[in-house]
PDB file of C-alpha atoms in Angstrom:
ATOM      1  CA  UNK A 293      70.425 129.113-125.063  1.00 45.00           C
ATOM      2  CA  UNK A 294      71.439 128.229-121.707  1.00 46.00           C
ATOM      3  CA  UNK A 295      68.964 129.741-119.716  1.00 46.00           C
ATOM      4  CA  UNK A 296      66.287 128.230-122.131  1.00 47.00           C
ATOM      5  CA  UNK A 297      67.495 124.597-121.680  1.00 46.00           C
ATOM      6  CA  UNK A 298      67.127 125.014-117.870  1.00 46.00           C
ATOM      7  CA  UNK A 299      63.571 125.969-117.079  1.00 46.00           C
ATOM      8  CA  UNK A 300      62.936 123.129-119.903  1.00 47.00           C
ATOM      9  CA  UNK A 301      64.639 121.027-117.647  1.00 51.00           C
ATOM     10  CA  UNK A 302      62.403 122.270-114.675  1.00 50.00           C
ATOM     11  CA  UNK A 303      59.311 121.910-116.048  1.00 56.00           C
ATOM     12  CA  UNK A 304      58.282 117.673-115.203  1.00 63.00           C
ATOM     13  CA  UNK A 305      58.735 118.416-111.552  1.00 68.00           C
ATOM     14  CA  UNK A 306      56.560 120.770-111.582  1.00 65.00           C
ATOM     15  CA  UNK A 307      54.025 118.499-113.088  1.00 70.00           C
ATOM     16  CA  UNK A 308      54.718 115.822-111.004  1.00 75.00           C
ATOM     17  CA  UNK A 309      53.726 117.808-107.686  1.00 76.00           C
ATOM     18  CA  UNK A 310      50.611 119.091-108.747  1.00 77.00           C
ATOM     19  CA  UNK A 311      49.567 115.511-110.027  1.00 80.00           C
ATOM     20  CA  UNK A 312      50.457 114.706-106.227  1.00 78.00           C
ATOM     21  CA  UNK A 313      48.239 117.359-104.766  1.00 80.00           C
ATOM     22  CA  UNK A 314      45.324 116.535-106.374  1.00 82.00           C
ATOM     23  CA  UNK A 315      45.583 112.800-105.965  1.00 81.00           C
ATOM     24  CA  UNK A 316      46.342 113.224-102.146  1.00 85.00           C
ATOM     25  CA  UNK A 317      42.777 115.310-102.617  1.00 85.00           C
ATOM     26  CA  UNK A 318      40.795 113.066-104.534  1.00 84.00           C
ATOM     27  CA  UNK A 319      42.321 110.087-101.900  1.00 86.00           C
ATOM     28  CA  UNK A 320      41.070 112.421 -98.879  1.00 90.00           C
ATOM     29  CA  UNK A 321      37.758 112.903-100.549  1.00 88.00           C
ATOM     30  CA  UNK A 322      37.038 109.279-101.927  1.00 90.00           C
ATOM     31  CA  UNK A 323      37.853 108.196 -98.310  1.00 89.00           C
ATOM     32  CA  UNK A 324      35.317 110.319 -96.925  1.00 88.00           C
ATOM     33  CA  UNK A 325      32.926 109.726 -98.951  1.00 89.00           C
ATOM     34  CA  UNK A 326      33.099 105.683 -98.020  1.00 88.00           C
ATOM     35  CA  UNK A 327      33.182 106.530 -94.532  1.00 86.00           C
ATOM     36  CA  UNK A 328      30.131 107.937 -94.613  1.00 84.00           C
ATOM     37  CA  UNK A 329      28.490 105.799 -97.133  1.00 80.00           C
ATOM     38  CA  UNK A 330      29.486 102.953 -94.743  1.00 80.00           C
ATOM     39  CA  UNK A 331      27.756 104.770 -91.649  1.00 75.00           C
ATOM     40  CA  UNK A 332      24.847 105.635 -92.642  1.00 74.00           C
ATOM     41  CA  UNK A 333      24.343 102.154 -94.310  1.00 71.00           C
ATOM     42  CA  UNK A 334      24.300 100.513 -91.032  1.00 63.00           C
ATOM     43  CA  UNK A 335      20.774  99.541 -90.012  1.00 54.00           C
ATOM     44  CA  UNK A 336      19.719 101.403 -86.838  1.00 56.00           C
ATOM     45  CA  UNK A 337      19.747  99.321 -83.922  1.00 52.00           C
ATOM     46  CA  UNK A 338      17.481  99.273 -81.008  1.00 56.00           C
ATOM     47  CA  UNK A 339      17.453  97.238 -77.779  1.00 55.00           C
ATOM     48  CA  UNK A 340      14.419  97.071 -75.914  1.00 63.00           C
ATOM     49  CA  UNK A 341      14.361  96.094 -72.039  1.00 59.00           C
ATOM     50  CA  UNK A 342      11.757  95.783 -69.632  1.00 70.00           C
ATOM     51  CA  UNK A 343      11.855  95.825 -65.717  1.00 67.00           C
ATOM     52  CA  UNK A 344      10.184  92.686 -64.065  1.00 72.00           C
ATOM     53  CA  UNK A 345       6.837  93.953 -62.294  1.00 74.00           C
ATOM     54  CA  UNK A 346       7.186  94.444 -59.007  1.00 71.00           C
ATOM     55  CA  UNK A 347       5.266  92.392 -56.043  1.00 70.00           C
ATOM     56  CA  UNK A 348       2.474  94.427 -54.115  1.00 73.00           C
ATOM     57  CA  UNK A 349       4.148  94.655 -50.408  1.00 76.00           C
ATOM     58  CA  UNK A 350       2.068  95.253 -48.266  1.00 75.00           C
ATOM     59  CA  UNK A 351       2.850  96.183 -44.111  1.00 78.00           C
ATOM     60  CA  UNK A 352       0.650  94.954 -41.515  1.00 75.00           C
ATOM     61  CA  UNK A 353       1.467  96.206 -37.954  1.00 76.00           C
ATOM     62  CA  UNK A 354       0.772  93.398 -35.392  1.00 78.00           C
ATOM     63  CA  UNK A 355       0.271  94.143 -31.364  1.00 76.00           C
ATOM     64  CA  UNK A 356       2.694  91.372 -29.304  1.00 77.00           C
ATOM     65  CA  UNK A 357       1.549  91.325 -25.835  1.00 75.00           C
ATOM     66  CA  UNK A 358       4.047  92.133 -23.006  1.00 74.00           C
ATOM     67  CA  UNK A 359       6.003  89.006 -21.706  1.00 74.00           C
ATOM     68  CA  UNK A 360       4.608  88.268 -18.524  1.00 72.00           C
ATOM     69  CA  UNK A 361       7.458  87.227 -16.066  1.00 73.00           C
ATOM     70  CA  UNK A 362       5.990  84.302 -13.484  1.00 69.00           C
ATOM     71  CA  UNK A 363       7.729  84.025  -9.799  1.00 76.00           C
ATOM     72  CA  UNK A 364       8.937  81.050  -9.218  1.00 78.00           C
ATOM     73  CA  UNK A 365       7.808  79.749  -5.461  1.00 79.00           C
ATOM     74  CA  UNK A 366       9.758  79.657  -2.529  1.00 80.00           C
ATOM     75  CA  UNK A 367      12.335  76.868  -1.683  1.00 79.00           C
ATOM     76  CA  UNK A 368      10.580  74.781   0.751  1.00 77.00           C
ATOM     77  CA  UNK A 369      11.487  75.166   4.319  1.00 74.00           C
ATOM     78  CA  UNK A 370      13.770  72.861   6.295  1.00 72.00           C
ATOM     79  CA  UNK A 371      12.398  70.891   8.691  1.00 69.00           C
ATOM     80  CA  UNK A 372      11.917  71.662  12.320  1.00 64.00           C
ATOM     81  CA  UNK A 373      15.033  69.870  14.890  1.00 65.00           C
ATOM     82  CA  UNK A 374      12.610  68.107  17.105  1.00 62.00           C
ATOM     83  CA  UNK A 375      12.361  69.345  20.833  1.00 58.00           C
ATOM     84  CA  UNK A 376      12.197  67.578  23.902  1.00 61.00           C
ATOM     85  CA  UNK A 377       8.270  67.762  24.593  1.00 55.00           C
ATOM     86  CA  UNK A 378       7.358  68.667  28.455  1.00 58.00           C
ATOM     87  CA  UNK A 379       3.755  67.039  28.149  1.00 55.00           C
ATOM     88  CA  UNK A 380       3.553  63.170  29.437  1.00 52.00           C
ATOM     89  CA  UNK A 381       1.300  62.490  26.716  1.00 51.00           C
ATOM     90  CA  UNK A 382       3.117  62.885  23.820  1.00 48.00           C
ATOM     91  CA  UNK A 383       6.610  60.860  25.454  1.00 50.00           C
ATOM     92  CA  UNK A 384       3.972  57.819  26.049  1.00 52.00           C
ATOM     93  CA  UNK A 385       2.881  57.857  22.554  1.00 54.00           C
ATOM     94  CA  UNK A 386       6.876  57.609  21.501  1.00 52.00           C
ATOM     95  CA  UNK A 387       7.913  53.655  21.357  1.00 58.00           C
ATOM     96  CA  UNK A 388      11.192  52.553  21.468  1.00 56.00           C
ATOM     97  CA  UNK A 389      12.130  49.213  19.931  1.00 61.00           C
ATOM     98  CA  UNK A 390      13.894  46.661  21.771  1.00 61.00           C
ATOM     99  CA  UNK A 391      17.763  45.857  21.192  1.00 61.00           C
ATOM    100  CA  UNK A 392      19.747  43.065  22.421  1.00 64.00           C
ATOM    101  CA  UNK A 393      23.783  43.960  23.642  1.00 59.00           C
ATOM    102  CA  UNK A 394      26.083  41.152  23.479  1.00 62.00           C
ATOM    103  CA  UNK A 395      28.573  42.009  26.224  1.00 59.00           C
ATOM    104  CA  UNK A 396      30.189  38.499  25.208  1.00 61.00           C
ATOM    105  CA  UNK A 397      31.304  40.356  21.779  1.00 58.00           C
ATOM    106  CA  UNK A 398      32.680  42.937  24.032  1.00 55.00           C
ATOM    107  CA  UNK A 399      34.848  40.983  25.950  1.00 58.00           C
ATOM    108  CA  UNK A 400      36.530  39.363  22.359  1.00 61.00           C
ATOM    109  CA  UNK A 401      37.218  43.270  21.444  1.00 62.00           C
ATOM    110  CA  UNK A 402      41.553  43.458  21.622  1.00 67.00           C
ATOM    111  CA  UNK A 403      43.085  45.220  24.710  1.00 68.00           C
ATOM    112  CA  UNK A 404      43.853  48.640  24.401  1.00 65.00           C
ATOM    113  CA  UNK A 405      47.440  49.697  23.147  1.00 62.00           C
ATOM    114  CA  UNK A 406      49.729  50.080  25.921  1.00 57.00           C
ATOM    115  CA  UNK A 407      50.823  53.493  26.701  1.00 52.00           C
ATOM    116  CA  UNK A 408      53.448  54.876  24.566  1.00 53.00           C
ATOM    117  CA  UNK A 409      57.152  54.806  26.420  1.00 57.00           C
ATOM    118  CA  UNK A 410      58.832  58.343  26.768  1.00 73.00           C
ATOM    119  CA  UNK A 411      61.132  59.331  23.818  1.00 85.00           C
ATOM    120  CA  UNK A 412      64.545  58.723  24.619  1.00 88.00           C
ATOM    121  CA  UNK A 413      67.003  61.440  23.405  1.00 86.00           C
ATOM    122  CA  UNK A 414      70.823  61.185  23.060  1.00 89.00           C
ATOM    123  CA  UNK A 415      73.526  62.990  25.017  1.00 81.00           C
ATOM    124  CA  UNK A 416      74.162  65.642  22.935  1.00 84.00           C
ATOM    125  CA  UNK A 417      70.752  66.915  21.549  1.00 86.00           C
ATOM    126  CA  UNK A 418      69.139  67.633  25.360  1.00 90.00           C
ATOM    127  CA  UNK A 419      69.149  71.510  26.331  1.00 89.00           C
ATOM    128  CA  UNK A 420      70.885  70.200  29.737  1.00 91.00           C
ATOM    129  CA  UNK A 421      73.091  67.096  29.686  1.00 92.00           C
ATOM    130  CA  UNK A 422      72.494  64.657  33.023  1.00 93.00           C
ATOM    131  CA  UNK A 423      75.250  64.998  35.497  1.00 92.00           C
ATOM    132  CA  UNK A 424      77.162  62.152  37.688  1.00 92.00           C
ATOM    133  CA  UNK A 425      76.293  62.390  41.312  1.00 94.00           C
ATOM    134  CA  UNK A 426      77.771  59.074  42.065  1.00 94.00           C
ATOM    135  CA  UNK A 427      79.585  56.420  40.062  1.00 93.00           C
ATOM    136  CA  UNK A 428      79.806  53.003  41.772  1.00 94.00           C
ATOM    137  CA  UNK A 429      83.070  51.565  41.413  1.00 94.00           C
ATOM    138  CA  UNK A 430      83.529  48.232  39.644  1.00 94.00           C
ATOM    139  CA  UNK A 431      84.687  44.800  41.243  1.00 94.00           C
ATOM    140  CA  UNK A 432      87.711  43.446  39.877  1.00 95.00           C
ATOM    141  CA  UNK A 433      86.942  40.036  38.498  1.00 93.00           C
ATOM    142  CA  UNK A 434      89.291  37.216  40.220  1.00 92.00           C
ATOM    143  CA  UNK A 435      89.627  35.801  37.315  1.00 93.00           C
ATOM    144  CA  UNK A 436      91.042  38.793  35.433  1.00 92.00           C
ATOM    145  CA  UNK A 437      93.593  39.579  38.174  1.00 91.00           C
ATOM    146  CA  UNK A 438      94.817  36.048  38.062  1.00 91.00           C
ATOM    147  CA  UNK A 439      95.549  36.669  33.836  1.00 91.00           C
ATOM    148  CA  UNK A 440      96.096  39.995  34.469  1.00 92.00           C
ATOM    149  CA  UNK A 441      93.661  41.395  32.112  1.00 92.00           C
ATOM    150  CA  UNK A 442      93.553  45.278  31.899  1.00 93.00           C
ATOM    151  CA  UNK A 443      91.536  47.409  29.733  1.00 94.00           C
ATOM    152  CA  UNK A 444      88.694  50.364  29.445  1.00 95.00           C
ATOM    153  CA  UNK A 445      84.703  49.028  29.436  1.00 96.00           C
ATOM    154  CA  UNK A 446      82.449  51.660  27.793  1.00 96.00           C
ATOM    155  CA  UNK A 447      78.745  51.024  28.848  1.00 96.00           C
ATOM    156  CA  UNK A 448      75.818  53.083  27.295  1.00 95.00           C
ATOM    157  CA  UNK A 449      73.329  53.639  30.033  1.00 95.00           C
ATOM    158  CA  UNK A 450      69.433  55.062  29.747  1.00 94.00           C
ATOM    159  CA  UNK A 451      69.078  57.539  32.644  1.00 94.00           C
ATOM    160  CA  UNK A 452      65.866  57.827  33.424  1.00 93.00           C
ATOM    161  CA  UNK A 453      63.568  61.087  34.458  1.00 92.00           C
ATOM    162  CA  UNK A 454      64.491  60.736  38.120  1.00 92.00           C
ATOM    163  CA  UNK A 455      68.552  59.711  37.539  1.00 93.00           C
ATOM    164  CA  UNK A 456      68.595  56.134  37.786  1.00 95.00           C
ATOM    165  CA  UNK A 457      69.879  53.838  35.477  1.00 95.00           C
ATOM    166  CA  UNK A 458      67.256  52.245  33.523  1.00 93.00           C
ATOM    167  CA  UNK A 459      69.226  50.167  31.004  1.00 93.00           C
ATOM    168  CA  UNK A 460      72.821  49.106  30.594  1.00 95.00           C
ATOM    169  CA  UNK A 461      74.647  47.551  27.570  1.00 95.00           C
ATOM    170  CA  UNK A 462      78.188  47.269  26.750  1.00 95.00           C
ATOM    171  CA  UNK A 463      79.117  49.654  24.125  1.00 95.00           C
ATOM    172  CA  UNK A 464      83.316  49.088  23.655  1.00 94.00           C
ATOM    173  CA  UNK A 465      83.525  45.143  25.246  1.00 93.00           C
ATOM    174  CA  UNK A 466      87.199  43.772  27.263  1.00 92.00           C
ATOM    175  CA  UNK A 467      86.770  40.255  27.643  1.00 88.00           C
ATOM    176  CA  UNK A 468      86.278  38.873  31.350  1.00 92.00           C
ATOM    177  CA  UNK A 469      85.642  42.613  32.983  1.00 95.00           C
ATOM    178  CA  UNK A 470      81.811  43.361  30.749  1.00 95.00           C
ATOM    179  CA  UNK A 471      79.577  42.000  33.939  1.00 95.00           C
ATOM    180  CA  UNK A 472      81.607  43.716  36.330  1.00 95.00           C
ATOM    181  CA  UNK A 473      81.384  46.888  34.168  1.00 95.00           C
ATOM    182  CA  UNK A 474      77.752  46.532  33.591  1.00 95.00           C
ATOM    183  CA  UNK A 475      76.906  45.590  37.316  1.00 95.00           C
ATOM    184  CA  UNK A 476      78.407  49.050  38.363  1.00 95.00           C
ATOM    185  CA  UNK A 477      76.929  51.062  35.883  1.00 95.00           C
ATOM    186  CA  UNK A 478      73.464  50.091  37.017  1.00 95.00           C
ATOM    187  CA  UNK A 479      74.314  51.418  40.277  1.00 95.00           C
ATOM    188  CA  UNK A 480      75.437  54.586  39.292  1.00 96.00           C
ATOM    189  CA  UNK A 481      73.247  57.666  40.212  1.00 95.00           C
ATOM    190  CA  UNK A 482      72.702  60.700  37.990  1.00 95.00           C
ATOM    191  CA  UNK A 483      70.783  64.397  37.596  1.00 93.00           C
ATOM    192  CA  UNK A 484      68.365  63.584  35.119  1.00 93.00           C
ATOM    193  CA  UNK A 485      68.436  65.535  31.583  1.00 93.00           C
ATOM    194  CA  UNK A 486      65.949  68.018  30.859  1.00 92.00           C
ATOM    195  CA  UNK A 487      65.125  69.363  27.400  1.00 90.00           C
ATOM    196  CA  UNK A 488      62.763  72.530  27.681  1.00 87.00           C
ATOM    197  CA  UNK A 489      62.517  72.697  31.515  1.00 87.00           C
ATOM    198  CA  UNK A 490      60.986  69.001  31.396  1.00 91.00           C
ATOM    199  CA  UNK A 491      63.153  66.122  32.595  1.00 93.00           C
ATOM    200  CA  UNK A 492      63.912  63.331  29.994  1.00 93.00           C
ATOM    201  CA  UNK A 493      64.880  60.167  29.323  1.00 94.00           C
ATOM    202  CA  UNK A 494      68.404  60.489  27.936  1.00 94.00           C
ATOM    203  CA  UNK A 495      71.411  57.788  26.483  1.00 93.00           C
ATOM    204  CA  UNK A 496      74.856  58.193  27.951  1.00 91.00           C
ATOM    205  CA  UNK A 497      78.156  56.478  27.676  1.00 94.00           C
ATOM    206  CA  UNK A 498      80.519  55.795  31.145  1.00 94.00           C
ATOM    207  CA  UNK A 499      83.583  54.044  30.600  1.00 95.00           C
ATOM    208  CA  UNK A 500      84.941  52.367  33.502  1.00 96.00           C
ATOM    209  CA  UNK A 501      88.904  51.484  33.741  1.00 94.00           C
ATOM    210  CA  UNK A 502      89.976  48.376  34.982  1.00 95.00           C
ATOM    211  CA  UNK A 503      94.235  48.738  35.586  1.00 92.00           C
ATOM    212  CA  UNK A 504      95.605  45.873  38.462  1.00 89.00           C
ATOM    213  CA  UNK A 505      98.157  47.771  41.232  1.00 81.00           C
TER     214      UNK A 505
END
């Protein structure tokens, strides 16, 4: 009895999967078949295209004539430097007008500048200095013995290109001994200067001491 009651019990599943198969079949099958009913009842469709006609071309071959190159002319020629002519006949034929010189403009015309005056350098930038050949000795004012006024005059000279004194002015002043300072110095005597083996004008300074005995 139990053995009986179990391939009872078996039995529905059994069933049950073959009713599976043969739905799952007759699903596969009905599918198919309305695929292809559905394709084929699709009206067949055709396009249709046509090319545009093409133009008639047609190729003409067309002679060009070589370019011609033109020379330009030449530049024209410079004109001739006249020459003196040796034949009397042509200088008669030449006529020259007639101009009138006021020489009482030229007198009004300015003087010309005077000459420029020799550069005068100082003591210490000529290539060899002047030198003292004599220095004249100053006279002792009366008047400063009398106040017994002592002191040192320093007088800057211009020695000129042959050594004499051109110019004298006081450079360090002592009141009531200057003129007797400068008065000296213009007698003093001197080698001139020379800068690049040429004699010069040159400045100088020569003090002169005054001191009563």
């Amino acid at each position: 009895m139990g053995t009986k009651i179990k391939a009872i019990q078996k039995l529905p599943e059994a069933d049950l999967r073959l009713k599976y198969k043969k739905v799952l079949e007759s699903g596969i099958v009905i599918t198919l078949i309305i695929l292809m009913g559905t394709f084929y009842s699709f009206k067949k469709f055709e396009v249709s295209f046509e090319l545009p006609e093409q133009p008639d071309i047609t190729i003409e071959s067309i002679d060009i004539p070589q370019t011609q190159q033109f020379q330009r002319p030449p530049p024209p020629s410079r004109p001739a430097i006249p020459v003196e002519a040796d034949e009397d006949d042509v200088l008669d034929d030449v006529t020259i007008e007639d101009t009138d010189v006021d020489f009482d403009a030229m007198e009004e015309l300015p003087p010309p500048p005077p000459p420029e005056d020799d550069e005068v350098f100082e003591f210490f930038a000529v290539s060899e200095k002047p030198e003292i050949r004599h220095k004249q000795t100053p006279v002792y004012p009366d008047l400063a013995k009398k106040a017994g006024i002592e002191g040192i005059v320093v007088v800057t000279v211009t020695i000129g290109k042959t050594g004499d004194v051109e110019n004298a002015r006081i450079f360090k002043s002592q009141p009531m001994l200057d003129e007797a300072a400068l008065a000296a110095a213009k007698k003093c005597k001197f080698k001139p200067a020379k800068q690049r083996d040429k004699f010069v004008k040159v400045k100088m300074n020569i003090p002169f001491h005054f001191k009563l005995k």
